[in-house]
Amino acid sequence: MKKAKTILASLLVLTIALLSACGNNNAAAPTENNGGAAGNANQPENVKIRVGLVGGGMTPIIAQIGINDGSYEKAGITIEKQSFTSGADMVQALVGGSLDIVLGSYEHVLRQQKNGLGVKAYGEIYNGVGYSLVVKKDAPFQSLEDLKGTTLAVTKVGSLSDTGLREGLKTANIDADKEVQIINGGSGATMLAAIESGKAAGGMVSEPTISQMVATGNYRVLYDPPYDFAGITVMAKTDWVDKNQDAMKRFLQVSNEVNERVQKDPASAVEAMLKEFDQIPADVMETAVKNQLAKVPAGLKVSEEGAKNVTNTQIEAGVLEKEIPFADTVDLSLLP
């Protein structure tokens, strides 16, 4: 119980810090080469890219590493990062023109396509839901089938964590609307409190909170969604990409180089990720990094299966009436 209170306090500090860490809204525009680079044919023109991501988790890990270890900067890319608490708000900023690239679920691409807006996915940096169902270590549940009749927490009903849980319950032949109760649990400290107090039998949690909770010895992962799911794609408006193909290609190239490098040596990414989550012990962060990197696709390619799985959830939710062709929503031609 003492460990739980300690981690609860730590997560509360982390949550507050993350929610306050939002970027600015400066307009995107190429910038002049600095004086030292002038005349150097091998030095690419410096560009500024406004990138949006949802803060609080590690699914955008490749971009987080690249920003924090200077990889983009060394390639002549100035990243203006803006953190959001809602994927919908982030995509609205993209559509409104205050962002150039958004790192978010493929569902947002589908929704914008449905609305007749030119938004496509140009790569993928996380192939998965990004949330796992965590329960107390001594809980009697051994599989999803054992959860019938319980209360389960998601970050927010209707969110990606909710989608991931419902898909899992479906495979266990549990009706998510009738045979369990799904509640809003928030994230970080509030989710931990819901599980620790017994208000929820389990909760959908993201990294690095998963590794932090498991490291205490008081919690375990009951279910980690195993299927392909276009969870975090690199999306942008097609008209912006048409005008800034070099910038997008360089962003994708550097992101791929970061992935290839840290896949070989996950420990090398710990220092960069601790700049995002300074309340997490280094050994716990290394575990979280390894867990996240396992779901970054080779070559940053969006798989048709992962895209189809997202599409199916949107059709089931009534957001889409029919499938939108993969070729209309995904353009992988700019990947290295």
Coordinates of C-alpha atoms in Angstrom, one line a residue:
M1 CA 0.0 0.0 0.0
K2 CA 2.9 2.3 0.8
K3 CA 4.4 1.6 -2.6
A4 CA 1.1 2.4 -4.3
K5 CA 0.9 5.7 -2.5
T6 CA 4.4 6.6 -3.5
I7 CA 3.8 5.8 -7.2
L8 CA 0.4 7.7 -7.0
A9 CA 2.2 10.8 -5.8
S10 CA 4.9 10.4 -8.5
L11 CA 2.3 9.9 -11.2
L12 CA 0.4 13.0 -10.1
V13 CA 3.5 15.2 -10.4
L14 CA 4.2 13.6 -13.8
T15 CA 0.6 14.1 -15.0
I16 CA 0.5 17.8 -14.0
A17 CA 3.9 18.4 -15.7
L18 CA 2.8 16.8 -18.9
L19 CA -0.5 18.7 -19.2
S20 CA 1.3 22.0 -18.8
A21 CA 3.9 21.2 -21.5
C22 CA 2.3 22.6 -24.6
G23 CA 4.2 24.2 -27.5
N24 CA 3.5 27.4 -29.4
N25 CA 1.6 28.2 -32.5
N26 CA 4.2 29.9 -34.8
A27 CA 3.5 29.7 -38.5
A28 CA 5.6 27.1 -40.5
A29 CA 8.0 28.5 -43.0
P30 CA 11.5 27.6 -44.4
T31 CA 14.2 29.6 -42.7
E32 CA 17.5 30.9 -44.1
N33 CA 20.6 28.8 -43.8
N34 CA 22.8 30.2 -41.0
G35 CA 26.0 32.0 -41.9
G36 CA 28.3 29.0 -41.1
A37 CA 26.4 26.8 -43.5
A38 CA 26.2 29.4 -46.4
G39 CA 27.7 28.1 -49.6
N40 CA 28.0 24.5 -48.4
A41 CA 26.3 22.4 -51.0
N42 CA 26.1 19.4 -48.7
Q43 CA 24.2 21.4 -46.0
P44 CA 20.4 21.1 -46.6
E45 CA 18.3 24.2 -46.3
N46 CA 17.0 24.5 -42.8
V47 CA 13.2 24.0 -42.5
K48 CA 10.8 24.5 -39.7
I49 CA 8.0 21.9 -39.1
R50 CA 5.2 22.4 -36.6
V51 CA 4.5 18.9 -35.2
G52 CA 1.5 18.0 -33.0
L53 CA 1.3 15.0 -30.7
V54 CA -0.8 13.9 -27.8
G55 CA 1.3 14.2 -24.6
G56 CA 1.3 11.9 -21.6
G57 CA 2.4 8.6 -23.4
M58 CA 5.2 7.1 -25.4
T59 CA 3.5 6.0 -28.6
P60 CA 5.2 8.8 -30.5
I61 CA 8.5 7.5 -29.2
I62 CA 10.5 7.8 -32.4
A63 CA 9.7 11.5 -32.7
Q64 CA 10.2 12.1 -29.0
I65 CA 13.7 10.6 -29.3
G66 CA 14.6 12.5 -32.4
I67 CA 13.5 15.8 -30.9
N68 CA 15.2 15.3 -27.6
D69 CA 18.5 13.9 -28.9
G70 CA 18.9 16.5 -31.6
S71 CA 18.5 14.1 -34.6
Y72 CA 16.1 16.4 -36.5
E73 CA 18.1 19.5 -35.7
K74 CA 21.3 17.9 -37.0
A75 CA 19.4 17.2 -40.3
G76 CA 18.4 20.8 -40.7
I77 CA 14.9 20.4 -39.3
T78 CA 13.7 22.7 -36.6
I79 CA 10.8 21.0 -34.9
E80 CA 8.2 23.1 -33.1
K81 CA 6.4 20.6 -31.0
Q82 CA 2.9 21.2 -29.7
S83 CA 1.4 18.8 -27.2
F84 CA -2.3 18.1 -26.9
T85 CA -4.5 16.3 -24.5
S86 CA -7.0 15.3 -27.2
G87 CA -6.4 13.8 -30.6
A88 CA -9.5 15.5 -32.0
D89 CA -8.2 19.0 -30.9
M90 CA -4.8 18.2 -32.4
V91 CA -6.3 17.2 -35.8
Q92 CA -8.5 20.3 -35.8
A93 CA -5.3 22.4 -35.4
L94 CA -3.9 20.6 -38.4
V95 CA -7.0 21.2 -40.5
G96 CA -7.0 24.8 -39.4
G97 CA -3.4 25.4 -40.5
S98 CA -1.6 25.8 -37.3
L99 CA 0.2 22.5 -37.6
D100 CA 2.1 20.9 -40.5
I101 CA 2.4 17.3 -39.3
V102 CA 0.3 15.4 -36.8
L103 CA 1.3 12.1 -35.0
G104 CA -2.0 10.4 -34.3
S105 CA -4.3 7.5 -34.9
Y106 CA -5.3 6.5 -38.5
E107 CA -8.9 7.0 -37.5
H108 CA -8.4 10.7 -37.8
V109 CA -7.2 10.3 -41.4
L110 CA -10.4 8.4 -42.1
R111 CA -12.6 11.0 -40.5
Q112 CA -11.0 13.8 -42.4
Q113 CA -11.3 11.9 -45.7
K114 CA -15.0 11.3 -44.9
N115 CA -15.4 15.1 -44.5
G116 CA -13.8 15.6 -47.9
L117 CA -10.6 17.0 -46.5
G118 CA -7.2 16.2 -48.0
V119 CA -5.4 14.5 -45.1
K120 CA -3.3 11.4 -45.6
A121 CA -1.0 9.1 -43.7
Y122 CA 2.6 9.2 -45.0
G123 CA 4.1 6.7 -42.5
E124 CA 3.6 5.0 -39.2
I125 CA 5.6 5.2 -36.0
Y126 CA 3.5 2.9 -33.8
N127 CA 1.6 -0.2 -34.8
G128 CA -0.8 -0.9 -31.9
V129 CA -3.4 0.5 -29.6
G130 CA -0.9 1.8 -27.2
Y131 CA -2.8 0.7 -24.1
S132 CA -2.7 -2.5 -22.0
L133 CA -5.2 -3.7 -19.3
V134 CA -3.4 -3.6 -16.0
V135 CA -4.8 -5.3 -12.8
K136 CA -3.5 -5.8 -9.3
K137 CA -1.0 -8.6 -9.1
D138 CA -3.2 -10.6 -6.6
A139 CA -6.4 -10.1 -8.6
P140 CA -8.2 -13.4 -9.4
F141 CA -8.4 -12.7 -13.1
Q142 CA -6.3 -14.8 -15.4
S143 CA -7.8 -13.9 -18.8
L144 CA -10.3 -11.5 -20.3
E145 CA -13.0 -14.2 -19.9
D146 CA -12.8 -13.7 -16.2
L147 CA -13.8 -10.1 -16.3
K148 CA -17.5 -10.6 -16.9
G149 CA -19.5 -8.6 -14.4
T150 CA -16.7 -6.3 -13.4
T151 CA -16.1 -2.5 -13.8
L152 CA -13.2 -1.6 -16.1
A153 CA -11.6 1.8 -16.6
V154 CA -10.4 3.5 -19.8
T155 CA -8.9 6.9 -20.2
K156 CA -12.1 8.2 -21.7
V157 CA -15.1 6.4 -23.0
G158 CA -15.0 6.6 -26.8
S159 CA -11.2 7.0 -26.8
L160 CA -8.5 4.7 -28.4
S161 CA -8.1 2.9 -25.0
D162 CA -11.8 2.2 -25.0
T163 CA -11.6 0.9 -28.6
G164 CA -8.7 -1.4 -27.6
L165 CA -10.5 -2.8 -24.6
R166 CA -13.8 -3.4 -26.4
E167 CA -12.0 -5.3 -29.2
G168 CA -10.4 -7.5 -26.6
L169 CA -13.7 -8.2 -24.8
K170 CA -15.2 -9.1 -28.1
T171 CA -12.6 -11.8 -28.6
A172 CA -13.5 -13.1 -25.1
N173 CA -17.2 -13.2 -26.1
I174 CA -18.1 -10.5 -23.6
D175 CA -20.6 -7.8 -24.5
A176 CA -18.9 -4.6 -23.5
D177 CA -22.3 -2.8 -23.2
K178 CA -24.1 -5.4 -21.1
E179 CA -21.7 -7.7 -19.3
V180 CA -19.1 -5.2 -18.0
Q181 CA -19.2 -1.5 -16.9
I182 CA -16.7 0.7 -18.6
I183 CA -15.9 4.0 -16.8
N184 CA -13.7 7.0 -17.4
G185 CA -10.4 6.5 -15.4
G186 CA -8.2 9.3 -16.8
S187 CA -4.5 8.6 -17.0
G188 CA -1.5 8.5 -14.6
A189 CA -2.4 9.1 -11.0
T190 CA -6.2 9.0 -11.5
M191 CA -6.1 5.7 -13.3
L192 CA -3.9 4.2 -10.7
A193 CA -6.2 5.4 -7.9
A194 CA -9.2 3.8 -9.7
I195 CA -7.4 0.4 -9.8
E196 CA -5.8 0.7 -6.3
S197 CA -9.1 1.6 -4.6
G198 CA -11.0 -1.2 -6.3
K199 CA -13.3 1.2 -8.1
A200 CA -12.1 -0.6 -11.3
A201 CA -11.0 -4.2 -11.5
G202 CA -8.5 -3.1 -14.1
G203 CA -7.6 -0.1 -16.3
M204 CA -6.2 0.6 -19.7
V205 CA -2.8 2.2 -19.2
S206 CA 0.0 3.4 -21.5
E207 CA 3.8 3.5 -21.2
P208 CA 5.7 4.5 -19.2
T209 CA 3.0 4.1 -16.5
I210 CA 2.7 0.4 -17.3
S211 CA 6.3 -0.3 -16.6
Q212 CA 6.3 1.9 -13.6
M213 CA 3.3 0.1 -12.1
V214 CA 4.6 -3.4 -12.9
A215 CA 8.0 -2.4 -11.3
T216 CA 6.4 -2.0 -7.9
G217 CA 5.5 -5.6 -7.8
N218 CA 1.8 -4.8 -7.1
Y219 CA 0.4 -4.9 -10.6
R220 CA 0.6 -7.0 -13.8
V221 CA -0.6 -6.8 -17.4
L222 CA -3.6 -8.9 -18.0
Y223 CA -4.1 -8.0 -21.7
D224 CA -1.9 -6.4 -24.3
P225 CA -3.8 -6.0 -27.6
P226 CA -1.9 -8.2 -30.0
Y227 CA -3.3 -7.2 -33.4
D228 CA -2.0 -4.8 -36.0
F229 CA -3.6 -1.3 -35.5
A230 CA -2.5 1.9 -37.2
G231 CA -2.1 3.6 -33.9
I232 CA 0.2 6.5 -34.6
T233 CA 0.6 7.6 -38.2
V234 CA 2.5 10.6 -39.6
M235 CA -0.4 12.5 -41.2
A236 CA -0.5 15.8 -43.0
K237 CA -2.7 17.8 -45.4
T238 CA -2.0 16.8 -49.0
D239 CA -1.6 20.4 -50.1
W240 CA 1.1 21.1 -47.5
V241 CA 3.0 18.0 -48.6
D242 CA 2.7 19.0 -52.2
K243 CA 4.4 22.2 -51.4
N244 CA 6.9 20.8 -48.9
Q245 CA 7.8 17.3 -50.2
D246 CA 11.5 17.7 -49.2
A247 CA 10.6 18.6 -45.7
M248 CA 8.3 15.6 -45.3
K249 CA 10.8 13.3 -46.9
R250 CA 13.5 14.5 -44.5
F251 CA 11.3 14.2 -41.5
L252 CA 10.5 10.6 -42.5
Q253 CA 14.1 9.8 -43.3
V254 CA 15.4 11.0 -39.9
S255 CA 12.5 9.3 -38.1
N256 CA 13.5 6.0 -39.8
E257 CA 17.1 6.5 -39.0
V258 CA 16.3 7.1 -35.4
N259 CA 14.2 3.9 -35.3
E260 CA 16.9 1.8 -36.9
R261 CA 19.5 3.1 -34.5
V262 CA 17.6 2.6 -31.3
Q263 CA 16.2 -0.8 -32.3
K264 CA 19.8 -2.0 -32.2
D265 CA 20.4 -0.3 -28.9
P266 CA 17.3 0.6 -26.9
A267 CA 19.3 1.7 -23.9
S268 CA 20.7 4.6 -26.0
A269 CA 17.2 6.1 -26.1
V270 CA 16.8 6.3 -22.3
E271 CA 18.4 9.6 -21.8
A272 CA 16.3 11.3 -24.5
M273 CA 13.1 9.8 -23.2
L274 CA 13.9 10.9 -19.6
K275 CA 13.6 14.4 -20.9
E276 CA 9.9 13.7 -21.5
F277 CA 9.4 11.7 -18.3
D278 CA 11.8 12.9 -15.7
Q279 CA 9.9 11.2 -12.8
I280 CA 10.6 7.7 -14.2
P281 CA 13.7 5.7 -13.0
A282 CA 16.2 4.9 -15.7
D283 CA 15.8 1.2 -15.5
V284 CA 12.0 1.4 -15.7
M285 CA 12.3 3.7 -18.7
E286 CA 14.6 1.2 -20.4
T287 CA 11.9 -1.4 -20.0
A288 CA 9.2 1.0 -21.3
V289 CA 11.4 1.9 -24.3
K290 CA 11.9 -1.8 -25.3
N291 CA 8.1 -2.4 -25.0
Q292 CA 7.4 0.6 -27.3
L293 CA 10.0 -0.1 -29.9
A294 CA 8.6 -3.7 -30.3
K295 CA 5.6 -2.1 -32.0
V296 CA 7.3 0.4 -34.3
P297 CA 7.0 -1.0 -37.9
A298 CA 10.1 -1.6 -40.0
G299 CA 10.5 1.1 -42.5
L300 CA 7.7 3.1 -40.8
K301 CA 5.3 1.5 -43.3
V302 CA 1.5 1.6 -42.6
S303 CA 0.2 -2.0 -43.1
E304 CA -3.0 -2.6 -44.9
E305 CA -4.1 -5.0 -42.1
G306 CA -3.5 -2.3 -39.5
A307 CA -5.4 0.3 -41.5
K308 CA -8.3 -2.1 -42.1
N309 CA -8.6 -2.9 -38.4
V310 CA -8.9 0.8 -37.6
T311 CA -11.4 1.2 -40.4
N312 CA -13.5 -1.7 -39.0
T313 CA -13.7 0.0 -35.6
Q314 CA -14.9 3.2 -37.2
I315 CA -17.6 1.4 -39.2
E316 CA -18.7 -0.5 -36.1
A317 CA -18.9 2.8 -34.2
G318 CA -21.0 4.3 -36.9
V319 CA -18.4 6.9 -37.9
L320 CA -18.0 5.5 -41.4
E321 CA -20.7 3.9 -43.5
K322 CA -18.2 1.9 -45.7
E323 CA -14.5 1.3 -46.1
I324 CA -12.4 4.0 -47.7
P325 CA -9.8 2.6 -50.1
F326 CA -6.2 2.3 -48.6
A327 CA -4.8 4.1 -51.6
D328 CA -7.0 7.1 -50.9
T329 CA -5.8 7.6 -47.4
V330 CA -2.2 6.4 -47.4
D331 CA 0.9 7.6 -49.4
L332 CA 4.1 5.7 -48.7
S333 CA 6.0 7.2 -51.6
L334 CA 8.0 9.6 -49.5
L335 CA 9.4 7.0 -47.1
P336 CA 13.2 6.3 -47.5

